[in-house]
PDB file of C-alpha atoms in Angstrom:
ATOM      1  CA  MET A 246      16.528 -41.577 -56.618  1.00  0.00           C
ATOM      2  CA  LYS A 247      15.115 -38.086 -57.093  1.00  0.00           C
ATOM      3  CA  ARG A 248      11.614 -39.490 -57.421  1.00  0.00           C
ATOM      4  CA  PHE A 249      11.699 -40.684 -53.801  1.00  0.00           C
ATOM      5  CA  LEU A 250      13.016 -37.393 -52.352  1.00  0.00           C
ATOM      6  CA  PRO A 251      10.553 -34.702 -51.273  1.00  0.00           C
ATOM      7  CA  GLN A 252      10.473 -31.979 -53.870  1.00  0.00           C
ATOM      8  CA  PRO A 253      10.225 -28.306 -52.795  1.00  0.00           C
ATOM      9  CA  ARG A 254       6.884 -26.722 -53.483  1.00  0.00           C
ATOM     10  CA  PRO A 255       7.003 -24.042 -56.150  1.00  0.00           C
ATOM     11  CA  ALA A 256       6.694 -20.543 -54.776  1.00  0.00           C
ATOM     12  CA  LEU A 257       3.391 -18.814 -55.395  1.00  0.00           C
ATOM     13  CA  LEU A 258       5.244 -15.554 -55.998  1.00  0.00           C
ATOM     14  CA  PRO A 259       7.947 -15.497 -58.714  1.00  0.00           C
ATOM     15  CA  ARG A 260      11.455 -15.039 -57.397  1.00  0.00           C
ATOM     16  CA  ASP A 261      12.955 -11.571 -57.821  1.00  0.00           C
ATOM     17  CA  ALA A 262       9.750 -10.255 -59.304  1.00  0.00           C
ATOM     18  CA  GLY A 263       9.679  -6.501 -59.643  1.00  0.00           C
ATOM     19  CA  GLY A 264      13.462  -6.165 -59.244  1.00  0.00           C
ATOM     20  CA  GLU A 265      13.392  -7.108 -55.581  1.00  0.00           C
ATOM     21  CA  ARG A 266      17.153  -7.548 -55.340  1.00  0.00           C
ATOM     22  CA  TRP A 267      17.781  -3.953 -56.335  1.00  0.00           C
ATOM     23  CA  LEU A 268      15.004  -2.764 -54.066  1.00  0.00           C
ATOM     24  CA  CYS A 269      16.668  -4.666 -51.232  1.00  0.00           C
ATOM     25  CA  VAL A 270      19.965  -2.933 -52.001  1.00  0.00           C
ATOM     26  CA  VAL A 271      18.344   0.517 -51.967  1.00  0.00           C
ATOM     27  CA  VAL A 272      16.552  -0.155 -48.689  1.00  0.00           C
ATOM     28  CA  ALA A 273      19.744  -1.562 -47.103  1.00  0.00           C
ATOM     29  CA  VAL A 274      21.717   1.556 -48.074  1.00  0.00           C
ATOM     30  CA  LEU A 275      19.068   3.895 -46.658  1.00  0.00           C
ATOM     31  CA  CYS A 276      18.805   1.847 -43.461  1.00  0.00           C
ATOM     32  CA  PHE A 277      22.617   2.021 -43.197  1.00  0.00           C
ATOM     33  CA  LEU A 278      22.502   5.813 -43.475  1.00  0.00           C
ATOM     34  CA  ALA A 279      19.602   6.025 -40.993  1.00  0.00           C
ATOM     35  CA  CYS A 280      21.579   3.935 -38.464  1.00  0.00           C
ATOM     36  CA  LEU A 281      24.627   6.174 -38.841  1.00  0.00           C
ATOM     37  CA  ALA A 282      22.413   9.243 -38.424  1.00  0.00           C
ATOM     38  CA  ALA A 283      20.923   7.779 -35.220  1.00  0.00           C
ATOM     39  CA  VAL A 284      24.394   7.214 -33.797  1.00  0.00           C
ATOM     40  CA  GLY A 285      25.342  10.727 -34.904  1.00  0.00           C
ATOM     41  CA  VAL A 286      22.414  12.154 -32.935  1.00  0.00           C
ATOM     42  CA  ALA A 287      23.465  10.241 -29.813  1.00  0.00           C
ATOM     43  CA  SER A 288      27.105  11.342 -30.218  1.00  0.00           C
ATOM     44  CA  ALA A 289      26.190  14.972 -30.828  1.00  0.00           C
ATOM     45  CA  ASP A 290      23.912  15.016 -27.779  1.00  0.00           C
ATOM     46  CA  ARG A 291      26.633  13.371 -25.668  1.00  0.00           C
ATOM     47  CA  ALA A 292      29.217  15.911 -26.831  1.00  0.00           C
ATOM     48  CA  ALA A 293      26.852  18.833 -26.201  1.00  0.00           C
ATOM     49  CA  HIS A 294      26.092  17.703 -22.654  1.00  0.00           C
ATOM     50  CA  GLY A 295      29.795  17.053 -22.095  1.00  0.00           C
ATOM     51  CA  TRP A 296      30.631  20.659 -22.997  1.00  0.00           C
ATOM     52  CA  THR A 297      28.037  22.075 -20.617  1.00  0.00           C
ATOM     53  CA  ARG A 298      29.069  19.697 -17.815  1.00  0.00           C
ATOM     54  CA  GLN A 299      32.670  20.807 -18.202  1.00  0.00           C
ATOM     55  CA  LEU A 300      31.687  24.452 -17.976  1.00  0.00           C
ATOM     56  CA  ARG A 301      29.589  23.870 -14.868  1.00  0.00           C
ATOM     57  CA  ALA A 302      32.332  21.819 -13.229  1.00  0.00           C
ATOM     58  CA  GLU A 303      35.033  24.519 -13.375  1.00  0.00           C
ATOM     59  CA  ALA A 304      35.600  28.127 -12.408  1.00  0.00           C
ATOM     60  CA  THR A 305      38.543  30.449 -12.934  1.00  0.00           C
ATOM     61  CA  VAL A 306      39.835  32.908 -10.353  1.00  0.00           C
ATOM     62  CA  GLN A 307      42.096  35.824 -11.237  1.00  0.00           C
ATOM     63  CA  VAL A 308      44.210  36.954  -8.266  1.00  0.00           C
ATOM     64  CA  ARG A 309      45.686  40.442  -7.962  1.00  0.00           C
ATOM     65  CA  PRO A 310      48.625  40.444  -5.498  1.00  0.00           C
ATOM     66  CA  ARG A 311      48.720  43.056  -2.779  1.00  0.00           C
ATOM     67  CA  VAL A 312      51.679  45.284  -2.052  1.00  0.00           C
ATOM     68  CA  GLY A 313      54.636  43.279  -0.803  1.00  0.00           C
ATOM     69  CA  GLU A 314      53.226  39.962  -2.062  1.00  0.00           C
ATOM     70  CA  THR A 315      54.254  38.111  -5.197  1.00  0.00           C
ATOM     71  CA  GLY A 316      51.630  36.951  -7.648  1.00  0.00           C
ATOM     72  CA  ALA A 317      52.621  33.304  -7.266  1.00  0.00           C
ATOM     73  CA  ALA A 318      52.279  33.521  -3.475  1.00  0.00           C
ATOM     74  CA  ALA A 319      48.863  35.197  -3.762  1.00  0.00           C
ATOM     75  CA  ALA A 320      47.647  32.532  -6.216  1.00  0.00           C
ATOM     76  CA  ALA A 321      48.905  29.740  -3.951  1.00  0.00           C
ATOM     77  CA  ARG A 322      47.117  31.305  -0.970  1.00  0.00           C
ATOM     78  CA  ALA A 323      43.915  31.631  -2.998  1.00  0.00           C
ATOM     79  CA  ALA A 324      44.125  27.984  -4.042  1.00  0.00           C
ATOM     80  CA  GLU A 325      44.608  26.917  -0.433  1.00  0.00           C
ATOM     81  CA  THR A 326      41.653  29.028   0.690  1.00  0.00           C
ATOM     82  CA  LEU A 327      39.299  27.709  -2.014  1.00  0.00           C
ATOM     83  CA  SER A 328      40.264  24.088  -1.394  1.00  0.00           C
ATOM     84  CA  GLY A 329      38.451  24.246   1.940  1.00  0.00           C
ATOM     85  CA  VAL A 330      35.191  25.646   0.536  1.00  0.00           C
ATOM     86  CA  ASP A 331      32.188  23.307   0.399  1.00  0.00           C
ATOM     87  CA  GLY A 332      31.377  22.368  -3.187  1.00  0.00           C
ATOM     88  CA  VAL A 333      35.016  22.581  -4.340  1.00  0.00           C
ATOM     89  CA  THR A 334      36.846  19.355  -5.100  1.00  0.00           C
ATOM     90  CA  GLU A 335      40.194  20.897  -6.079  1.00  0.00           C
ATOM     91  CA  ALA A 336      41.806  24.308  -6.501  1.00  0.00           C
ATOM     92  CA  GLU A 337      45.151  24.640  -8.249  1.00  0.00           C
ATOM     93  CA  ALA A 338      47.242  27.731  -8.951  1.00  0.00           C
ATOM     94  CA  MET A 339      48.342  27.907 -12.577  1.00  0.00           C
ATOM     95  CA  ASP A 340      52.087  28.447 -12.882  1.00  0.00           C
ATOM     96  CA  ARG A 341      53.630  30.629 -15.574  1.00  0.00           C
ATOM     97  CA  LYS A 342      54.851  27.677 -17.649  1.00  0.00           C
ATOM     98  CA  THR A 343      51.319  26.271 -17.928  1.00  0.00           C
ATOM     99  CA  ALA A 344      49.955  29.682 -18.902  1.00  0.00           C
ATOM    100  CA  GLU A 345      52.667  30.097 -21.540  1.00  0.00           C
ATOM    101  CA  ASP A 346      51.887  26.645 -22.950  1.00  0.00           C
ATOM    102  CA  LEU A 347      48.250  27.691 -23.375  1.00  0.00           C
ATOM    103  CA  LEU A 348      49.179  30.939 -25.138  1.00  0.00           C
ATOM    104  CA  ARG A 349      52.046  29.611 -27.273  1.00  0.00           C
ATOM    105  CA  PRO A 350      49.861  28.314 -30.162  1.00  0.00           C
ATOM    106  CA  TRP A 351      48.255  31.762 -30.456  1.00  0.00           C
ATOM    107  CA  LEU A 352      51.103  34.200 -29.735  1.00  0.00           C
ATOM    108  CA  GLY A 353      54.218  32.250 -30.603  1.00  0.00           C
ATOM    109  CA  GLU A 354      57.518  32.200 -28.721  1.00  0.00           C
ATOM    110  CA  ALA A 355      58.746  35.754 -29.309  1.00  0.00           C
ATOM    111  CA  VAL A 356      56.501  37.766 -26.991  1.00  0.00           C
ATOM    112  CA  LEU A 357      55.894  35.261 -24.200  1.00  0.00           C
ATOM    113  CA  PRO A 358      58.952  35.958 -21.996  1.00  0.00           C
ATOM    114  CA  ASP A 359      58.130  39.687 -21.719  1.00  0.00           C
ATOM    115  CA  LEU A 360      54.348  39.302 -21.591  1.00  0.00           C
ATOM    116  CA  PRO A 361      52.731  40.062 -18.197  1.00  0.00           C
ATOM    117  CA  LEU A 362      50.377  37.184 -17.460  1.00  0.00           C
ATOM    118  CA  PRO A 363      47.533  37.167 -14.941  1.00  0.00           C
ATOM    119  CA  TYR A 364      47.755  34.940 -11.885  1.00  0.00           C
ATOM    120  CA  LEU A 365      45.021  32.356 -12.187  1.00  0.00           C
ATOM    121  CA  VAL A 366      43.581  29.613 -10.024  1.00  0.00           C
ATOM    122  CA  ILE A 367      41.670  26.746 -11.636  1.00  0.00           C
ATOM    123  CA  VAL A 368      38.800  25.616  -9.402  1.00  0.00           C
ATOM    124  CA  ARG A 369      37.149  22.234  -9.984  1.00  0.00           C
ATOM    125  CA  LEU A 370      33.669  22.116  -8.543  1.00  0.00           C
ATOM    126  CA  ASP A 371      31.605  19.268  -7.173  1.00  0.00           C
ATOM    127  CA  ARG A 372      29.347  18.007  -9.976  1.00  0.00           C
ATOM    128  CA  HIS A 373      26.390  17.440  -7.674  1.00  0.00           C
ATOM    129  CA  THR A 374      26.605  20.436  -5.319  1.00  0.00           C
ATOM    130  CA  PRO A 375      28.942  22.991  -6.936  1.00  0.00           C
ATOM    131  CA  ALA A 376      29.954  26.095  -5.030  1.00  0.00           C
ATOM    132  CA  SER A 377      28.518  29.300  -6.460  1.00  0.00           C
ATOM    133  CA  ALA A 378      30.553  32.292  -7.590  1.00  0.00           C
ATOM    134  CA  PRO A 379      29.347  34.476  -4.679  1.00  0.00           C
ATOM    135  CA  THR A 380      30.430  31.750  -2.228  1.00  0.00           C
ATOM    136  CA  LEU A 381      33.910  31.634  -3.744  1.00  0.00           C
ATOM    137  CA  SER A 382      34.195  35.434  -3.803  1.00  0.00           C
ATOM    138  CA  ARG A 383      33.142  35.656  -0.153  1.00  0.00           C
ATOM    139  CA  ALA A 384      35.740  33.066   0.890  1.00  0.00           C
ATOM    140  CA  LEU A 385      38.488  34.953  -0.957  1.00  0.00           C
ATOM    141  CA  ALA A 386      37.455  38.289   0.576  1.00  0.00           C
ATOM    142  CA  GLU A 387      37.441  36.796   4.073  1.00  0.00           C
ATOM    143  CA  ALA A 388      41.005  35.565   3.453  1.00  0.00           C
ATOM    144  CA  GLY A 389      42.085  39.103   2.527  1.00  0.00           C
ATOM    145  CA  LEU A 390      42.602  38.339  -1.164  1.00  0.00           C
ATOM    146  CA  ASP A 391      41.836  40.700  -4.022  1.00  0.00           C
ATOM    147  CA  ALA A 392      40.419  38.364  -6.678  1.00  0.00           C
ATOM    148  CA  SER A 393      37.595  38.013  -9.200  1.00  0.00           C
ATOM    149  CA  VAL A 394      35.723  34.777  -9.875  1.00  0.00           C
ATOM    150  CA  ASP A 395      34.583  33.731 -13.345  1.00  0.00           C
ATOM    151  CA  ASP A 396      32.155  30.788 -13.252  1.00  0.00           C
ATOM    152  CA  HIS A 397      31.772  30.921 -17.082  1.00  0.00           C
ATOM    153  CA  SER A 398      28.126  31.917 -16.723  1.00  0.00           C
ATOM    154  CA  LEU A 399      28.556  34.825 -19.162  1.00  0.00           C
ATOM    155  CA  TRP A 400      29.158  32.542 -22.127  1.00  0.00           C
ATOM    156  CA  ARG A 401      27.883  29.205 -20.779  1.00  0.00           C
ATOM    157  CA  GLY A 402      24.411  30.082 -22.056  1.00  0.00           C
ATOM    158  CA  GLU A 403      25.807  30.616 -25.568  1.00  0.00           C
ATOM    159  CA  VAL A 404      27.545  27.249 -25.469  1.00  0.00           C
ATOM    160  CA  GLU A 405      24.373  25.559 -24.207  1.00  0.00           C
ATOM    161  CA  ARG A 406      22.327  27.127 -27.003  1.00  0.00           C
ATOM    162  CA  ALA A 407      24.911  26.064 -29.577  1.00  0.00           C
ATOM    163  CA  ALA A 408      24.931  22.540 -28.147  1.00  0.00           C
ATOM    164  CA  THR A 409      21.126  22.379 -28.305  1.00  0.00           C
ATOM    165  CA  LEU A 410      21.197  23.595 -31.898  1.00  0.00           C
ATOM    166  CA  ILE A 411      23.735  20.911 -32.850  1.00  0.00           C
ATOM    167  CA  THR A 412      21.559  18.220 -31.269  1.00  0.00           C
ATOM    168  CA  LEU A 413      18.449  19.517 -33.060  1.00  0.00           C
ATOM    169  CA  LEU A 414      20.230  19.631 -36.422  1.00  0.00           C
ATOM    170  CA  ALA A 415      21.521  16.086 -35.961  1.00  0.00           C
ATOM    171  CA  GLY A 416      18.017  14.967 -34.968  1.00  0.00           C
ATOM    172  CA  ALA A 417      16.524  16.649 -38.043  1.00  0.00           C
ATOM    173  CA  ALA A 418      19.073  14.921 -40.287  1.00  0.00           C
ATOM    174  CA  PHE A 419      18.188  11.575 -38.730  1.00  0.00           C
ATOM    175  CA  ALA A 420      14.456  12.231 -39.127  1.00  0.00           C
ATOM    176  CA  LEU A 421      14.874  13.081 -42.822  1.00  0.00           C
ATOM    177  CA  ILE A 422      16.995  10.011 -43.540  1.00  0.00           C
ATOM    178  CA  ALA A 423      14.656   7.763 -41.554  1.00  0.00           C
ATOM    179  CA  LEU A 424      11.694   9.225 -43.465  1.00  0.00           C
ATOM    180  CA  ALA A 425      13.482   8.593 -46.758  1.00  0.00           C
ATOM    181  CA  ALA A 426      14.215   5.013 -45.699  1.00  0.00           C
ATOM    182  CA  GLY A 427      10.574   4.455 -44.709  1.00  0.00           C
ATOM    183  CA  ALA A 428       9.362   5.948 -47.997  1.00  0.00           C
ATOM    184  CA  ALA A 429      11.788   3.728 -49.923  1.00  0.00           C
ATOM    185  CA  VAL A 430      10.507   0.633 -48.146  1.00  0.00           C
ATOM    186  CA  ALA A 431       6.905   1.630 -48.885  1.00  0.00           C
ATOM    187  CA  TYR A 432       7.700   2.456 -52.511  1.00  0.00           C
ATOM    188  CA  ALA A 433       9.640  -0.778 -52.982  1.00  0.00           C
ATOM    189  CA  THR A 434       6.697  -2.755 -51.619  1.00  0.00           C
ATOM    190  CA  ARG A 435       4.159  -0.984 -53.828  1.00  0.00           C
ATOM    191  CA  ALA A 436       6.390  -1.299 -56.896  1.00  0.00           C
ATOM    192  CA  GLY A 437       6.820  -5.014 -56.295  1.00  0.00           C
ATOM    193  CA  LEU A 438       3.080  -5.480 -55.869  1.00  0.00           C
ATOM    194  CA  ALA A 439       2.380  -3.486 -59.035  1.00  0.00           C
ATOM    195  CA  ALA A 440       4.736  -5.788 -60.942  1.00  0.00           C
ATOM    196  CA  GLN A 441       2.802  -8.783 -59.613  1.00  0.00           C
ATOM    197  CA  ARG A 442      -0.732  -7.514 -60.202  1.00  0.00           C
ATOM    198  CA  GLY A 443      -1.350 -10.450 -62.529  1.00  0.00           C
ATOM    199  CA  VAL A 444      -0.405 -12.879 -59.760  1.00  0.00           C
ATOM    200  CA  ILE A 445      -2.820 -11.145 -57.386  1.00  0.00           C
ATOM    201  CA  GLU A 446      -5.699 -11.382 -59.886  1.00  0.00           C
ATOM    202  CA  THR A 447      -4.918 -15.042 -60.654  1.00  0.00           C
ATOM    203  CA  LEU A 448      -4.941 -15.996 -56.971  1.00  0.00           C
ATOM    204  CA  SER A 449      -8.185 -14.104 -56.460  1.00  0.00           C
ATOM    205  CA  LEU A 450      -9.865 -15.831 -59.421  1.00  0.00           C
ATOM    206  CA  ASN A 451      -8.767 -19.214 -58.068  1.00  0.00           C
ATOM    207  CA  GLY A 452     -10.633 -18.650 -54.832  1.00  0.00           C
ATOM    208  CA  ALA A 453      -7.916 -17.260 -52.529  1.00  0.00           C
ATOM    209  CA  SER A 454      -9.315 -14.883 -49.960  1.00  0.00           C
ATOM    210  CA  ASP A 455      -8.196 -11.267 -49.807  1.00  0.00           C
ATOM    211  CA  ARG A 456      -6.698 -11.874 -46.381  1.00  0.00           C
ATOM    212  CA  ALA A 457      -4.661 -14.864 -47.616  1.00  0.00           C
ATOM    213  CA  ILE A 458      -3.352 -12.944 -50.623  1.00  0.00           C
ATOM    214  CA  SER A 459      -2.494  -9.942 -48.466  1.00  0.00           C
ATOM    215  CA  ALA A 460      -0.714 -12.161 -45.925  1.00  0.00           C
ATOM    216  CA  LEU A 461       1.324 -13.743 -48.723  1.00  0.00           C
ATOM    217  CA  PHE A 462       2.670 -10.388 -49.849  1.00  0.00           C
ATOM    218  CA  GLN A 463       3.073  -9.121 -46.303  1.00  0.00           C
ATOM    219  CA  ARG A 464       5.299 -12.085 -45.498  1.00  0.00           C
ATOM    220  CA  ARG A 465       7.287 -11.697 -48.713  1.00  0.00           C
ATOM    221  CA  TYR A 466       8.020  -7.994 -48.400  1.00  0.00           C
ATOM    222  CA  GLY A 467       8.273  -8.032 -44.620  1.00  0.00           C
ATOM    223  CA  LEU A 468      11.102 -10.562 -44.862  1.00  0.00           C
ATOM    224  CA  LEU A 469      12.728  -8.600 -47.682  1.00  0.00           C
ATOM    225  CA  ALA A 470      12.645  -5.341 -45.706  1.00  0.00           C
ATOM    226  CA  ALA A 471      13.821  -7.064 -42.509  1.00  0.00           C
ATOM    227  CA  THR A 472      16.751  -8.575 -44.406  1.00  0.00           C
ATOM    228  CA  ALA A 473      17.655  -5.218 -45.946  1.00  0.00           C
ATOM    229  CA  GLY A 474      17.346  -3.511 -42.558  1.00  0.00           C
ATOM    230  CA  ALA A 475      19.564  -6.144 -40.941  1.00  0.00           C
ATOM    231  CA  ILE A 476      22.195  -5.734 -43.657  1.00  0.00           C
ATOM    232  CA  GLY A 477      22.161  -1.949 -43.207  1.00  0.00           C
ATOM    233  CA  ALA A 478      22.327  -2.226 -39.409  1.00  0.00           C
ATOM    234  CA  VAL A 479      25.203  -4.735 -39.509  1.00  0.00           C
ATOM    235  CA  GLY A 480      27.118  -2.554 -41.973  1.00  0.00           C
ATOM    236  CA  ALA A 481      26.631   0.497 -39.731  1.00  0.00           C
ATOM    237  CA  ALA A 482      27.666  -1.534 -36.661  1.00  0.00           C
ATOM    238  CA  LEU A 483      30.890  -2.664 -38.349  1.00  0.00           C
ATOM    239  CA  LEU A 484      31.729   0.925 -39.311  1.00  0.00           C
ATOM    240  CA  ILE A 485      30.991   2.144 -35.770  1.00  0.00           C
ATOM    241  CA  VAL A 486      33.163  -0.596 -34.248  1.00  0.00           C
ATOM    242  CA  PHE A 487      35.975   0.405 -36.622  1.00  0.00           C
ATOM    243  CA  MET A 488      35.655   4.121 -35.764  1.00  0.00           C
ATOM    244  CA  ARG A 489      35.380   3.378 -32.034  1.00  0.00           C
ATOM    245  CA  GLY A 490      38.501   1.217 -32.134  1.00  0.00           C
ATOM    246  CA  LEU A 491      40.333   3.797 -34.254  1.00  0.00           C
ATOM    247  CA  GLY A 492      39.517   6.633 -31.867  1.00  0.00           C
ATOM    248  CA  GLY A 493      40.446   4.891 -28.613  1.00  0.00           C
ATOM    249  CA  SER A 494      38.791   5.842 -25.330  1.00  0.00           C
ATOM    250  CA  GLU A 495      37.232   9.058 -26.696  1.00  0.00           C
ATOM    251  CA  GLY A 496      35.600   7.528 -29.750  1.00  0.00           C
ATOM    252  CA  LEU A 497      36.394   9.035 -33.131  1.00  0.00           C
ATOM    253  CA  THR A 498      37.254  12.505 -31.765  1.00  0.00           C
ATOM    254  CA  PRO A 499      36.556  14.322 -28.505  1.00  0.00           C
ATOM    255  CA  ALA A 500      34.076  16.475 -30.470  1.00  0.00           C
ATOM    256  CA  LEU A 501      32.106  13.388 -31.590  1.00  0.00           C
ATOM    257  CA  PRO A 502      32.387  10.764 -28.854  1.00  0.00           C
ATOM    258  CA  ILE A 503      31.121   7.338 -29.967  1.00  0.00           C
ATOM    259  CA  ALA A 504      30.254   4.837 -27.241  1.00  0.00           C
ATOM    260  CA  TRP A 505      29.822   1.073 -27.433  1.00  0.00           C
ATOM    261  CA  ARG A 506      26.255   1.422 -26.162  1.00  0.00           C
ATOM    262  CA  ASP A 507      25.378   3.270 -29.369  1.00  0.00           C
ATOM    263  CA  LEU A 508      25.195  -0.135 -31.052  1.00  0.00           C
ATOM    264  CA  ILE A 509      21.917  -0.742 -29.183  1.00  0.00           C
ATOM    265  CA  LEU A 510      20.339   2.018 -31.274  1.00  0.00           C
ATOM    266  CA  LEU A 511      20.766  -0.117 -34.395  1.00  0.00           C
ATOM    267  CA  SER A 512      18.792  -3.119 -33.170  1.00  0.00           C
ATOM    268  CA  PRO A 513      15.269  -1.797 -34.013  1.00  0.00           C
ATOM    269  CA  CYS A 514      16.203  -1.120 -37.662  1.00  0.00           C
ATOM    270  CA  PRO A 515      15.150  -4.525 -39.153  1.00  0.00           C
ATOM    271  CA  LEU A 516      11.903  -4.540 -37.172  1.00  0.00           C
ATOM    272  CA  LEU A 517      11.001  -0.979 -38.176  1.00  0.00           C
ATOM    273  CA  ALA A 518      11.756  -1.659 -41.850  1.00  0.00           C
ATOM    274  CA  ALA A 519       9.685  -4.857 -41.758  1.00  0.00           C
ATOM    275  CA  THR A 520       6.786  -3.077 -40.040  1.00  0.00           C
ATOM    276  CA  VAL A 521       6.665  -0.362 -42.710  1.00  0.00           C
ATOM    277  CA  ALA A 522       6.842  -3.014 -45.459  1.00  0.00           C
ATOM    278  CA  VAL A 523       4.078  -5.143 -43.933  1.00  0.00           C
ATOM    279  CA  ILE A 524       1.714  -2.186 -43.553  1.00  0.00           C
ATOM    280  CA  SER A 525       2.470  -0.955 -47.069  1.00  0.00           C
ATOM    281  CA  ALA A 526       2.054  -4.462 -48.522  1.00  0.00           C
ATOM    282  CA  HIS A 527      -1.291  -4.883 -46.805  1.00  0.00           C
ATOM    283  CA  LEU A 528      -2.645  -1.536 -48.031  1.00  0.00           C
ATOM    284  CA  SER A 529      -1.315  -2.005 -51.569  1.00  0.00           C
ATOM    285  CA  ALA A 530      -2.608  -5.583 -51.858  1.00  0.00           C
ATOM    286  CA  MET A 531      -6.082  -4.628 -50.629  1.00  0.00           C
ATOM    287  CA  ARG A 532      -6.144  -1.703 -53.054  1.00  0.00           C
ATOM    288  CA  ALA A 533      -5.109  -3.960 -55.944  1.00  0.00           C
ATOM    289  CA  LEU A 534      -7.800  -6.504 -55.033  1.00  0.00           C
ATOM    290  CA  ALA A 535     -10.490  -3.843 -54.721  1.00  0.00           C
ATOM    291  CA  ALA A 536      -9.760  -2.284 -58.130  1.00  0.00           C
ATOM    292  CA  PRO A 537     -11.289  -5.115 -60.290  1.00  0.00           C
ATOM    293  CA  ARG A 538     -14.403  -5.174 -58.125  1.00  0.00           C
ATOM    294  CA  ARG A 539     -14.897  -1.443 -58.574  1.00  0.00           C
ATOM    295  CA  ASP A 540     -14.535  -1.867 -62.356  1.00  0.00           C
ATOM    296  CA  ARG A 541     -17.159  -4.663 -62.383  1.00  0.00           C
ATOM    297  CA  ASP A 542     -19.556  -2.625 -60.264  1.00  0.00           C
ATOM    298  CA  GLN A 543     -19.296   0.267 -62.668  1.00  0.00           C
TER     299      GLN A 543
END
């Protein structure tokens, strides 16, 4: 029965030559780390921009009550005045309980009842056309209120610089891991070709053209690298899905927000790994084929 069935053609390249399985494992692990680093860059950049957007979207007003006016009444009047200013979406006077809740983790319960607290108004600004601090101060002065406006500009620049630094560091980490992954793919391809130098010389002596031999190795190592890249990308995607589901609506933590769209960043990984492998296989194969000719010429 077997004689009548089509038999598979033997592969020109030996299977698992040059330890290809272990090379595939190494490349898959590095691609996995590169995918996680790419998502880390996106999350760090998203968190950094979120911090700066929050700072730009809020301002704090400290109200000093006049003679014969309670602090709570002055804060409520300031909130009402600022609510009607263009570029303000909401103004809310902070009551004492809210202020105590903010200070409790730092000061404890003992001193809070006797502690004089400032009267504050939290102003939420329009994200597209926010009101400026001078505009808010002018509106308060026209309403006869003694108040100072803090639009966080004094330390917003420091936060923006820190956010930019975090993004750059995450990008540098990704670049290093991606470079290591690319170097591993190239090294794996060259090591595999070195282990099969005898096969290359045999094919050349039997009349195979340099282009055909190069294409054979390009296909072999391109598929190997694409498979390893796909395994690494799928592993990273599963971990990201787990972390995203574990963290709920904010991702893993508010400081590192992971979004579902980050999975798109993983899709180029197999193609990039295969491209590096194909180029490296082509260069290494042509170098191996040129070496015997140089020896004969000498």
